[in-house]
Amino acid sequence: MKKFCLAALMLVLGLGTVACEQGAGEGGPVAWSAETRPYLDHATKVANYLVSVSEANGLTAEVAFSPGGTRSWVPEGAELGAGLDLAEGQAGITLFLLELYRVTQDEAHRAQAVYAANSLLASCEEDLKAEEPTLGTGLYDGIAGIGFVLHRASEVLGESRFREAAASCAQAIEERLTSRAGMATWGTENGLYSGDAGSGLYLLYAAKKMGRREALEPLREVGNRYLEIGRLDWKSGALYWTVSDRDGMIFPNFSRGNAGIGYFLIDLYKHTEDDQYLSLASAGAEYLKAIAQAKRGESFLLPYGMSKRDWRNRYELGWADGIIGSSRFFYHLAYTTGDPQWTEILDQCIASVSSSEPDSTWSLRDGKGSVAQFWVQLYQNLNDQKYMDLAQPMLEALVGEAKISEATVSPTQMSWSVPDTENPERATTPLGYLNGAAGMGLLMLQMDAALQSHKWPLVLPDDPFGPFEEF
């Protein structure tokens, strides 16, 4: 297996050594103030908002935060309704509350996190046992993302029942793997957000974190399928994948296309030491090189899509369909292979983000939040002050866009609104991870950790920026 250490990647990027210490909040309540840790203060205000939503929808504090509470965070039919998924629903809310407790070690935050995790566990188990389950297997819209959050709950709260539930999610995903035309698939999409690549990433995570290595053999079959269904671009001779077998649309970026699929294939290679998967990921990267708008040493932008003329001239920055998401793939590829061409492209991606105007929205999915998170992640991993200098004004702008509760409301709440496209006078206030308050709260916590020189231990299955671990 090829090895490429973080120090080598940093030398290629021209950076010094990383000097991060263990994060706070391990083993006792943390003393802090809004003046000394403003971003932690913002995160607590986000939690206050989420608590207020649960209470406004019929969950009293006594019911919502009792250790045995099993009701949904936001009841069905509520105006600000949310599902169970990681992207927009309860799993994302739970993840934020878990990390807030980990940082503060505050018992009130623990009670909130326990309630949210209990509710998520009960609702997920109910769906898994149903004759006709409603949850798919996806990472951001299904069981895989929920399983990840439940496993994180076991780590933060120290309760094995959450680990067992996370293993049940992995088992359910394994059992739903089917054969189509002699190839292993979950029968949905090919990409990372809701497709086979994302489901596969969670099973690889489960193999690593929970010892469920029995899934590796069927995952080889999933990887082999990408070899069979890949299509050759007649201009470049490189390989690309469509959204699904039935949908021939081409979205090359992280959530639905080559970048996310390639990320999964790299992880599969690292678990199996089978070079064909790394070669397949590299072939997918060659396609991205072929379609990119690139200027050597200055920029590297990928089209939103390739199936329509106007898509080919549309370049986004965000996690889902922009260069920030695809940078995760190039970062992963550079670290794994040690090939300087991928590090050079990563440099170009970073230059593109720094010279481009972000989307006017604020979310982690495709707005200013995704840009801010990118700078914070690079700062934490590469210890270069220029990334913090880019992150701080972006975070300050996001805080400036937040809705702060009136002085008569106690405790103070913080949230972000999205205008209704059909009725501009109305606005919704999303709750979840990719598009909502929970994601903003996690970003505030991550910024706090960076300013405190603390490691950020939360590493999602599609996140290459966390602590580097050998497989």
GROMACS .gro file of C-alpha atoms in nm:
model
  471
    1MET     CA    1   0.000   0.000   0.000
    2LYS     CA    2   0.127   0.347  -0.085
    3LYS     CA    3   0.202   0.563   0.219
    4PHE     CA    4   0.217   0.941   0.221
    5CYS     CA    5   0.247   1.118   0.554
    6LEU     CA    6   0.097   1.454   0.648
    7ALA     CA    7   0.445   1.602   0.687
    8ALA     CA    8   0.525   1.518   0.325
    9LEU     CA    9   0.204   1.679   0.203
   10MET     CA   10   0.282   1.990   0.404
   11LEU     CA   11   0.634   2.011   0.264
   12VAL     CA   12   0.493   1.996  -0.088
   13LEU     CA   13   0.254   2.277   0.006
   14GLY     CA   14   0.543   2.473   0.159
   15LEU     CA   15   0.409   2.468   0.515
   16GLY     CA   16   0.559   2.407   0.857
   17THR     CA   17   0.464   2.153   1.117
   18VAL     CA   18   0.124   2.134   1.279
   19ALA     CA   19   0.123   2.205   1.652
   20CYS     CA   20  -0.220   2.124   1.790
   21GLU     CA   21  -0.297   2.016   2.142
   22GLN     CA   22  -0.577   1.804   2.280
   23GLY     CA   23  -0.913   1.976   2.281
   24ALA     CA   24  -1.077   2.105   2.597
   25GLY     CA   25  -1.388   1.964   2.750
   26GLU     CA   26  -1.244   1.624   2.841
   27GLY     CA   27  -1.318   1.540   3.204
   28GLY     CA   28  -1.497   1.833   3.368
   29PRO     CA   29  -1.700   2.150   3.304
   30VAL     CA   30  -1.510   2.412   3.108
   31ALA     CA   31  -1.486   2.769   3.238
   32TRP     CA   32  -1.534   3.022   2.961
   33SER     CA   33  -1.699   3.354   2.878
   34ALA     CA   34  -1.844   3.519   2.570
   35GLU     CA   35  -1.549   3.757   2.570
   36THR     CA   36  -1.281   3.488   2.575
   37ARG     CA   37  -1.457   3.236   2.350
   38PRO     CA   38  -1.711   3.422   2.134
   39TYR     CA   39  -1.768   3.137   1.888
   40LEU     CA   40  -1.850   2.895   2.167
   41ASP     CA   41  -2.097   3.155   2.289
   42HIS     CA   42  -2.254   3.169   1.942
   43ALA     CA   43  -2.283   2.789   1.940
   44THR     CA   44  -2.469   2.787   2.271
   45LYS     CA   45  -2.713   3.044   2.131
   46VAL     CA   46  -2.777   2.814   1.834
   47ALA     CA   47  -2.850   2.531   2.080
   48ASN     CA   48  -3.090   2.761   2.265
   49TYR     CA   49  -3.277   2.816   1.940
   50LEU     CA   50  -3.302   2.444   1.867
   51VAL     CA   51  -3.428   2.381   2.220
   52SER     CA   52  -3.690   2.652   2.175
   53VAL     CA   53  -3.812   2.486   1.853
   54SER     CA   54  -3.859   2.152   2.027
   55GLU     CA   55  -4.053   2.314   2.311
   56ALA     CA   56  -4.265   2.525   2.077
   57ASN     CA   57  -4.374   2.208   1.899
   58GLY     CA   58  -4.505   2.039   2.209
   59LEU     CA   59  -4.195   1.901   2.378
   60THR     CA   60  -4.166   2.041   2.728
   61ALA     CA   61  -3.822   2.060   2.886
   62GLU     CA   62  -3.914   1.775   3.122
   63VAL     CA   63  -4.017   1.545   2.837
   64ALA     CA   64  -3.760   1.652   2.584
   65PHE     CA   65  -3.454   1.626   2.802
   66SER     CA   66  -3.531   1.330   3.025
   67PRO     CA   67  -3.284   1.043   2.969
   68GLY     CA   68  -3.570   0.819   2.860
   69GLY     CA   69  -3.722   1.064   2.615
   70THR     CA   70  -3.801   0.904   2.280
   71ARG     CA   71  -4.020   1.159   2.101
   72SER     CA   72  -3.922   1.315   1.774
   73TRP     CA   73  -3.718   1.635   1.796
   74VAL     CA   74  -3.966   1.810   1.571
   75PRO     CA   75  -4.306   1.637   1.560
   76GLU     CA   76  -4.451   1.542   1.224
   77GLY     CA   77  -4.645   1.823   1.063
   78ALA     CA   78  -4.470   2.100   1.253
   79GLU     CA   79  -4.405   2.418   1.056
   80LEU     CA   80  -4.031   2.369   1.091
   81GLY     CA   81  -4.056   1.995   1.038
   82ALA     CA   82  -3.744   1.790   0.995
   83GLY     CA   83  -3.680   1.425   0.916
   84LEU     CA   84  -3.417   1.194   1.058
   85ASP     CA   85  -3.140   1.246   0.802
   86LEU     CA   86  -2.797   1.400   0.847
   87ALA     CA   87  -2.829   1.669   0.581
   88GLU     CA   88  -3.144   1.846   0.695
   89GLY     CA   89  -3.293   1.650   0.982
   90GLN     CA   90  -3.259   1.524   1.333
   91ALA     CA   91  -2.928   1.341   1.287
   92GLY     CA   92  -2.758   1.672   1.208
   93ILE     CA   93  -2.917   1.840   1.512
   94THR     CA   94  -2.806   1.551   1.730
   95LEU     CA   95  -2.450   1.571   1.599
   96PHE     CA   96  -2.427   1.939   1.690
   97LEU     CA   97  -2.566   1.889   2.042
   98LEU     CA   98  -2.322   1.602   2.101
   99GLU     CA   99  -2.025   1.818   2.005
  100LEU     CA  100  -2.147   2.110   2.215
  101TYR     CA  101  -2.159   1.882   2.517
  102ARG     CA  102  -1.816   1.738   2.438
  103VAL     CA  103  -1.665   2.085   2.431
  104THR     CA  104  -1.841   2.232   2.735
  105GLN     CA  105  -1.898   1.922   2.952
  106ASP     CA  106  -2.207   2.106   3.072
  107GLU     CA  107  -2.471   1.875   3.217
  108ALA     CA  108  -2.755   2.076   3.064
  109HIS     CA  109  -2.600   2.026   2.720
  110ARG     CA  110  -2.551   1.659   2.799
  111ALA     CA  111  -2.922   1.625   2.877
  112GLN     CA  112  -3.008   1.784   2.543
  113ALA     CA  113  -2.765   1.559   2.356
  114VAL     CA  114  -2.894   1.246   2.531
  115TYR     CA  115  -3.251   1.334   2.447
  116ALA     CA  116  -3.171   1.398   2.082
  117ALA     CA  117  -2.969   1.075   2.052
  118ASN     CA  118  -3.242   0.873   2.226
  119SER     CA  119  -3.504   1.014   1.994
  120LEU     CA  120  -3.293   0.947   1.686
  121LEU     CA  121  -3.220   0.591   1.798
  122ALA     CA  122  -3.586   0.511   1.871
  123SER     CA  123  -3.713   0.658   1.545
  124CYS     CA  124  -3.444   0.483   1.340
  125GLU     CA  125  -3.511   0.146   1.507
  126GLU     CA  126  -3.883   0.186   1.443
  127ASP     CA  127  -3.820   0.246   1.074
  128LEU     CA  128  -3.573  -0.043   1.043
  129LYS     CA  129  -3.831  -0.282   1.192
  130ALA     CA  130  -4.116  -0.162   0.971
  131GLU     CA  131  -4.249  -0.386   0.695
  132GLU     CA  132  -4.193  -0.101   0.449
  133PRO     CA  133  -3.905   0.113   0.577
  134THR     CA  134  -3.900   0.473   0.459
  135LEU     CA  135  -3.531   0.536   0.513
  136GLY     CA  136  -3.288   0.470   0.230
  137THR     CA  137  -2.926   0.371   0.281
  138GLY     CA  138  -2.768   0.707   0.190
  139LEU     CA  139  -2.502   0.894   0.383
  140TYR     CA  140  -2.676   1.230   0.388
  141ASP     CA  141  -3.039   1.127   0.346
  142GLY     CA  142  -3.058   0.782   0.503
  143ILE     CA  143  -2.939   0.512   0.740
  144ALA     CA  144  -2.567   0.560   0.680
  145GLY     CA  145  -2.564   0.916   0.813
  146ILE     CA  146  -2.787   0.823   1.106
  147GLY     CA  147  -2.558   0.532   1.189
  148PHE     CA  148  -2.257   0.764   1.190
  149VAL     CA  149  -2.426   1.001   1.435
  150LEU     CA  150  -2.533   0.716   1.663
  151HIS     CA  151  -2.175   0.589   1.670
  152ARG     CA  152  -2.056   0.939   1.753
  153ALA     CA  153  -2.309   0.940   2.038
  154SER     CA  154  -2.148   0.625   2.178
  155GLU     CA  155  -1.807   0.797   2.170
  156VAL     CA  156  -1.920   1.123   2.329
  157LEU     CA  157  -2.170   0.987   2.580
  158GLY     CA  158  -1.993   0.660   2.656
  159GLU     CA  159  -2.307   0.448   2.616
  160SER     CA  160  -2.272   0.119   2.429
  161ARG     CA  161  -2.638   0.108   2.321
  162PHE     CA  162  -2.566   0.378   2.065
  163ARG     CA  163  -2.276   0.178   1.926
  164GLU     CA  164  -2.504  -0.125   1.898
  165ALA     CA  165  -2.762   0.084   1.713
  166ALA     CA  166  -2.491   0.212   1.477
  167ALA     CA  167  -2.393  -0.151   1.409
  168SER     CA  168  -2.758  -0.231   1.337
  169CYS     CA  169  -2.760   0.047   1.078
  170ALA     CA  170  -2.452  -0.104   0.915
  171GLN     CA  171  -2.611  -0.448   0.915
  172ALA     CA  172  -2.929  -0.311   0.756
  173ILE     CA  173  -2.725  -0.148   0.480
  174GLU     CA  174  -2.534  -0.472   0.420
  175GLU     CA  175  -2.857  -0.670   0.399
  176ARG     CA  176  -3.008  -0.432   0.146
  177LEU     CA  177  -2.724  -0.474  -0.102
  178THR     CA  178  -2.868  -0.639  -0.412
  179SER     CA  179  -2.748  -0.761  -0.749
  180ARG     CA  180  -2.849  -0.579  -1.066
  181ALA     CA  181  -2.726  -0.716  -1.397
  182GLY     CA  182  -2.479  -0.923  -1.197
  183MET     CA  183  -2.336  -0.618  -1.014
  184ALA     CA  184  -2.367  -0.522  -0.646
  185THR     CA  185  -2.567  -0.205  -0.577
  186TRP     CA  186  -2.818  -0.051  -0.342
  187GLY     CA  187  -3.018   0.040  -0.651
  188THR     CA  188  -3.027   0.415  -0.594
  189GLU     CA  189  -2.772   0.662  -0.727
  190ASN     CA  190  -2.400   0.625  -0.783
  191GLY     CA  191  -2.278   0.927  -0.589
  192LEU     CA  192  -2.188   1.017  -0.234
  193TYR     CA  193  -2.488   1.216  -0.106
  194SER     CA  194  -2.756   0.949  -0.138
  195GLY     CA  195  -2.599   0.680  -0.353
  196ASP     CA  196  -2.374   0.376  -0.338
  197ALA     CA  197  -2.055   0.572  -0.271
  198GLY     CA  198  -2.196   0.727   0.048
  199SER     CA  199  -2.347   0.401   0.174
  200GLY     CA  200  -2.017   0.230   0.104
  201LEU     CA  201  -1.824   0.497   0.295
  202TYR     CA  202  -2.027   0.428   0.607
  203LEU     CA  203  -1.965   0.054   0.584
  204LEU     CA  204  -1.591   0.127   0.551
  205TYR     CA  205  -1.621   0.353   0.856
  206ALA     CA  206  -1.798   0.070   1.042
  207ALA     CA  207  -1.524  -0.174   0.940
  208LYS     CA  208  -1.262   0.059   1.084
  209LYS     CA  209  -1.441   0.185   1.395
  210MET     CA  210  -1.656  -0.115   1.488
  211GLY     CA  211  -1.455  -0.405   1.349
  212ARG     CA  212  -1.723  -0.497   1.094
  213ARG     CA  213  -1.473  -0.618   0.836
  214GLU     CA  214  -1.713  -0.878   0.700
  215ALA     CA  215  -1.854  -0.601   0.480
  216LEU     CA  216  -1.527  -0.559   0.290
  217GLU     CA  217  -1.587  -0.847   0.049
  218PRO     CA  218  -1.929  -0.725  -0.073
  219LEU     CA  219  -1.785  -0.373  -0.086
  220ARG     CA  220  -1.526  -0.503  -0.332
  221GLU     CA  221  -1.819  -0.596  -0.552
  222VAL     CA  222  -1.956  -0.241  -0.518
  223GLY     CA  223  -1.615  -0.108  -0.620
  224ASN     CA  224  -1.597  -0.351  -0.913
  225ARG     CA  225  -1.933  -0.220  -1.034
  226TYR     CA  226  -1.783   0.128  -1.077
  227LEU     CA  227  -1.532  -0.026  -1.313
  228GLU     CA  228  -1.814  -0.179  -1.516
  229ILE     CA  229  -2.046   0.124  -1.531
  230GLY     CA  230  -1.778   0.391  -1.587
  231ARG     CA  231  -1.800   0.564  -1.924
  232LEU     CA  232  -1.513   0.686  -2.139
  233ASP     CA  233  -1.510   1.051  -2.238
  234TRP     CA  234  -1.437   1.046  -2.613
  235LYS     CA  235  -1.241   1.373  -2.602
  236SER     CA  236  -1.004   1.296  -2.316
  237GLY     CA  237  -1.021   0.917  -2.291
  238ALA     CA  238  -1.085   0.961  -1.918
  239LEU     CA  239  -1.353   0.792  -1.706
  240TYR     CA  240  -1.674   0.943  -1.568
  241TRP     CA  241  -1.990   0.827  -1.394
  242THR     CA  242  -2.349   0.944  -1.437
  243VAL     CA  243  -2.592   1.014  -1.152
  244SER     CA  244  -2.746   0.666  -1.180
  245ASP     CA  245  -2.799   0.380  -1.424
  246ARG     CA  246  -3.133   0.533  -1.526
  247ASP     CA  247  -3.031   0.898  -1.508
  248GLY     CA  248  -2.760   0.986  -1.758
  249MET     CA  249  -2.700   1.333  -1.613
  250ILE     CA  250  -2.336   1.419  -1.537
  251PHE     CA  251  -2.262   1.622  -1.223
  252PRO     CA  252  -1.886   1.580  -1.176
  253ASN     CA  253  -1.843   1.726  -0.829
  254PHE     CA  254  -1.846   1.582  -0.478
  255SER     CA  255  -2.208   1.509  -0.390
  256ARG     CA  256  -2.316   1.331  -0.709
  257GLY     CA  257  -2.022   1.262  -0.937
  258ASN     CA  258  -1.662   1.167  -0.997
  259ALA     CA  259  -1.516   1.348  -0.696
  260GLY     CA  260  -1.736   1.173  -0.439
  261ILE     CA  261  -1.718   0.834  -0.610
  262GLY     CA  262  -1.340   0.869  -0.632
  263TYR     CA  263  -1.326   0.949  -0.262
  264PHE     CA  264  -1.505   0.621  -0.183
  265LEU     CA  265  -1.274   0.426  -0.413
  266ILE     CA  266  -0.967   0.568  -0.236
  267ASP     CA  267  -1.104   0.458   0.100
  268LEU     CA  268  -1.186   0.114  -0.044
  269TYR     CA  269  -0.827   0.087  -0.165
  270LYS     CA  270  -0.693   0.183   0.179
  271HIS     CA  271  -0.902  -0.089   0.344
  272THR     CA  272  -0.836  -0.365   0.089
  273GLU     CA  273  -0.490  -0.270  -0.045
  274ASP     CA  274  -0.625  -0.351  -0.391
  275ASP     CA  275  -0.453  -0.116  -0.638
  276GLN     CA  276  -0.733  -0.135  -0.893
  277TYR     CA  277  -0.953   0.091  -0.678
  278LEU     CA  278  -0.686   0.358  -0.647
  279SER     CA  279  -0.626   0.336  -1.022
  280LEU     CA  280  -1.000   0.376  -1.081
  281ALA     CA  281  -1.011   0.683  -0.854
  282SER     CA  282  -0.715   0.831  -1.042
  283ALA     CA  283  -0.890   0.768  -1.374
  284GLY     CA  284  -1.189   0.961  -1.241
  285ALA     CA  285  -0.954   1.244  -1.139
  286GLU     CA  286  -0.817   1.257  -1.493
  287TYR     CA  287  -1.169   1.331  -1.618
  288LEU     CA  288  -1.196   1.621  -1.373
  289LYS     CA  289  -0.865   1.753  -1.505
  290ALA     CA  290  -0.996   1.729  -1.860
  291ILE     CA  291  -1.314   1.930  -1.799
  292ALA     CA  292  -1.173   2.187  -1.555
  293GLN     CA  293  -1.130   2.554  -1.622
  294ALA     CA  294  -0.770   2.571  -1.507
  295LYS     CA  295  -0.480   2.813  -1.517
  296ARG     CA  296  -0.155   2.661  -1.401
  297GLY     CA  297  -0.068   2.778  -1.050
  298GLU     CA  298  -0.368   3.009  -1.033
  299SER     CA  299  -0.706   2.839  -1.061
  300PHE     CA  300  -0.896   2.513  -1.102
  301LEU     CA  301  -1.273   2.524  -1.132
  302LEU     CA  302  -1.510   2.243  -1.225
  303PRO     CA  303  -1.839   2.286  -1.412
  304TYR     CA  304  -2.162   2.239  -1.218
  305GLY     CA  305  -2.266   1.977  -1.474
  306MET     CA  306  -2.187   1.849  -1.822
  307SER     CA  307  -2.528   1.749  -1.959
  308LYS     CA  308  -2.649   2.100  -2.052
  309ARG     CA  309  -2.464   2.381  -2.224
  310ASP     CA  310  -2.530   2.640  -1.950
  311TRP     CA  311  -2.414   2.396  -1.680
  312ARG     CA  312  -2.072   2.372  -1.845
  313ASN     CA  313  -2.017   2.744  -1.791
  314ARG     CA  314  -2.147   2.750  -1.435
  315TYR     CA  315  -1.883   2.723  -1.165
  316GLU     CA  316  -1.978   2.691  -0.797
  317LEU     CA  317  -1.761   2.695  -0.486
  318GLY     CA  318  -1.955   2.491  -0.232
  319TRP     CA  319  -1.943   2.143  -0.085
  320ALA     CA  320  -2.213   1.985  -0.302
  321ASP     CA  321  -2.146   2.099  -0.659
  322GLY     CA  322  -1.838   2.317  -0.628
  323ILE     CA  323  -1.464   2.306  -0.599
  324ILE     CA  324  -1.462   2.299  -0.216
  325GLY     CA  325  -1.626   1.957  -0.215
  326SER     CA  326  -1.404   1.829  -0.494
  327SER     CA  327  -1.098   1.959  -0.306
  328ARG     CA  328  -1.172   1.689  -0.048
  329PHE     CA  329  -1.116   1.431  -0.319
  330PHE     CA  330  -0.790   1.589  -0.440
  331TYR     CA  331  -0.666   1.627  -0.081
  332HIS     CA  332  -0.742   1.258  -0.018
  333LEU     CA  333  -0.576   1.157  -0.346
  334ALA     CA  334  -0.263   1.367  -0.280
  335TYR     CA  335  -0.226   1.227   0.072
  336THR     CA  336  -0.278   0.868  -0.041
  337THR     CA  337  -0.062   0.861  -0.354
  338GLY     CA  338   0.208   1.120  -0.285
  339ASP     CA  339   0.173   1.224  -0.652
  340PRO     CA  340   0.264   1.595  -0.679
  341GLN     CA  341   0.023   1.654  -0.968
  342TRP     CA  342  -0.271   1.616  -0.727
  343THR     CA  343  -0.110   1.846  -0.472
  344GLU     CA  344  -0.063   2.104  -0.748
  345ILE     CA  345  -0.431   2.078  -0.837
  346LEU     CA  346  -0.522   2.111  -0.470
  347ASP     CA  347  -0.316   2.432  -0.462
  348GLN     CA  348  -0.507   2.556  -0.767
  349CYS     CA  349  -0.841   2.470  -0.602
  350ILE     CA  350  -0.743   2.669  -0.293
  351ALA     CA  351  -0.640   2.964  -0.510
  352SER     CA  352  -0.974   2.949  -0.691
  353VAL     CA  353  -1.170   2.963  -0.368
  354SER     CA  354  -0.968   3.254  -0.233
  355SER     CA  355  -1.014   3.459  -0.552
  356SER     CA  356  -1.385   3.387  -0.605
  357GLU     CA  357  -1.696   3.546  -0.459
  358PRO     CA  358  -1.898   3.296  -0.253
  359ASP     CA  359  -2.266   3.229  -0.301
  360SER     CA  360  -2.496   3.476  -0.126
  361THR     CA  361  -2.647   3.197   0.086
  362TRP     CA  362  -2.496   3.091   0.419
  363SER     CA  363  -2.518   2.710   0.436
  364LEU     CA  364  -2.248   2.444   0.467
  365ARG     CA  365  -2.385   2.284   0.153
  366ASP     CA  366  -2.312   2.557  -0.100
  367GLY     CA  367  -2.298   2.895   0.073
  368LYS     CA  368  -2.056   3.109   0.271
  369GLY     CA  369  -2.060   2.847   0.546
  370SER     CA  370  -1.892   2.595   0.315
  371VAL     CA  371  -1.617   2.846   0.233
  372ALA     CA  372  -1.561   2.936   0.598
  373GLN     CA  373  -1.545   2.570   0.698
  374PHE     CA  374  -1.292   2.505   0.421
  375TRP     CA  375  -1.056   2.774   0.554
  376VAL     CA  376  -1.093   2.655   0.913
  377GLN     CA  377  -1.022   2.295   0.812
  378LEU     CA  378  -0.711   2.394   0.618
  379TYR     CA  379  -0.588   2.606   0.907
  380GLN     CA  380  -0.637   2.324   1.156
  381ASN     CA  381  -0.456   2.072   0.938
  382LEU     CA  382  -0.183   2.281   0.778
  383ASN     CA  383  -0.126   2.542   1.051
  384ASP     CA  384  -0.089   2.828   0.805
  385GLN     CA  385  -0.212   3.163   0.941
  386LYS     CA  386  -0.329   3.278   0.599
  387TYR     CA  387  -0.621   3.036   0.622
  388MET     CA  388  -0.728   3.175   0.957
  389ASP     CA  389  -0.703   3.525   0.809
  390LEU     CA  390  -0.945   3.412   0.537
  391ALA     CA  391  -1.176   3.231   0.781
  392GLN     CA  392  -1.228   3.506   1.036
  393PRO     CA  393  -1.398   3.769   0.818
  394MET     CA  394  -1.618   3.497   0.667
  395LEU     CA  395  -1.726   3.379   1.013
  396GLU     CA  396  -1.788   3.736   1.124
  397ALA     CA  397  -2.007   3.791   0.817
  398LEU     CA  398  -2.207   3.476   0.898
  399VAL     CA  399  -2.259   3.592   1.255
  400GLY     CA  400  -2.370   3.928   1.118
  401GLU     CA  401  -2.635   3.757   0.904
  402ALA     CA  402  -2.774   3.559   1.196
  403LYS     CA  403  -3.108   3.636   1.356
  404ILE     CA  404  -3.055   3.712   1.724
  405SER     CA  405  -3.355   3.682   1.955
  406GLU     CA  406  -3.504   3.993   2.116
  407ALA     CA  407  -3.374   4.107   2.453
  408THR     CA  408  -3.693   3.983   2.620
  409VAL     CA  409  -3.613   3.624   2.518
  410SER     CA  410  -3.391   3.437   2.761
  411PRO     CA  411  -3.161   3.261   2.702
  412THR     CA  412  -3.049   3.437   2.384
  413GLN     CA  413  -3.106   3.244   2.060
  414MET     CA  414  -2.929   3.252   1.723
  415SER     CA  415  -3.054   3.119   1.388
  416TRP     CA  416  -3.036   3.184   1.014
  417SER     CA  417  -3.327   3.230   0.774
  418VAL     CA  418  -3.385   3.152   0.408
  419PRO     CA  419  -3.629   3.363   0.201
  420ASP     CA  420  -3.925   3.178   0.053
  421THR     CA  421  -3.874   3.178  -0.325
  422GLU     CA  422  -4.249   3.191  -0.387
  423ASN     CA  423  -4.321   3.453  -0.121
  424PRO     CA  424  -4.022   3.682  -0.050
  425GLU     CA  425  -4.199   3.829   0.252
  426ARG     CA  426  -4.183   3.492   0.423
  427ALA     CA  427  -3.875   3.306   0.540
  428THR     CA  428  -3.799   2.961   0.677
  429THR     CA  429  -3.539   2.876   0.938
  430PRO     CA  430  -3.376   2.543   0.853
  431LEU     CA  431  -3.254   2.325   1.139
  432GLY     CA  432  -3.018   2.060   1.000
  433TYR     CA  433  -2.650   2.011   0.925
  434LEU     CA  434  -2.593   2.094   0.558
  435ASN     CA  435  -2.857   2.363   0.524
  436GLY     CA  436  -2.946   2.472   0.875
  437ALA     CA  437  -2.868   2.602   1.220
  438ALA     CA  438  -2.705   2.279   1.340
  439GLY     CA  439  -2.439   2.310   1.069
  440MET     CA  440  -2.374   2.672   1.163
  441GLY     CA  441  -2.346   2.570   1.527
  442LEU     CA  442  -2.089   2.304   1.439
  443LEU     CA  443  -1.895   2.559   1.234
  444MET     CA  444  -1.887   2.792   1.536
  445LEU     CA  445  -1.753   2.507   1.751
  446GLN     CA  446  -1.489   2.421   1.492
  447MET     CA  447  -1.377   2.784   1.476
  448ASP     CA  448  -1.359   2.794   1.855
  449ALA     CA  449  -1.139   2.483   1.853
  450ALA     CA  450  -0.909   2.640   1.593
  451LEU     CA  451  -0.868   2.958   1.797
  452GLN     CA  452  -0.797   2.752   2.109
  453SER     CA  453  -0.541   2.537   1.919
  454HIS     CA  454  -0.750   2.230   1.999
  455LYS     CA  455  -0.782   1.932   1.769
  456TRP     CA  456  -1.119   1.886   1.602
  457PRO     CA  457  -1.204   1.519   1.655
  458LEU     CA  458  -1.531   1.510   1.458
  459VAL     CA  459  -1.448   1.344   1.126
  460LEU     CA  460  -1.733   1.246   0.894
  461PRO     CA  461  -1.682   0.950   0.657
  462ASP     CA  462  -1.630   1.191   0.365
  463ASP     CA  463  -1.395   1.426   0.552
  464PRO     CA  464  -1.020   1.399   0.476
  465PHE     CA  465  -0.931   1.695   0.697
  466GLY     CA  466  -0.947   1.521   1.034
  467PRO     CA  467  -0.668   1.353   1.231
  468PHE     CA  468  -0.471   1.126   0.998
  469GLU     CA  469  -0.505   0.760   1.088
  470GLU     CA  470  -0.348   0.460   0.922
  471PHE     CA  471  -0.582   0.190   0.798
   0.00000   0.00000   0.00000
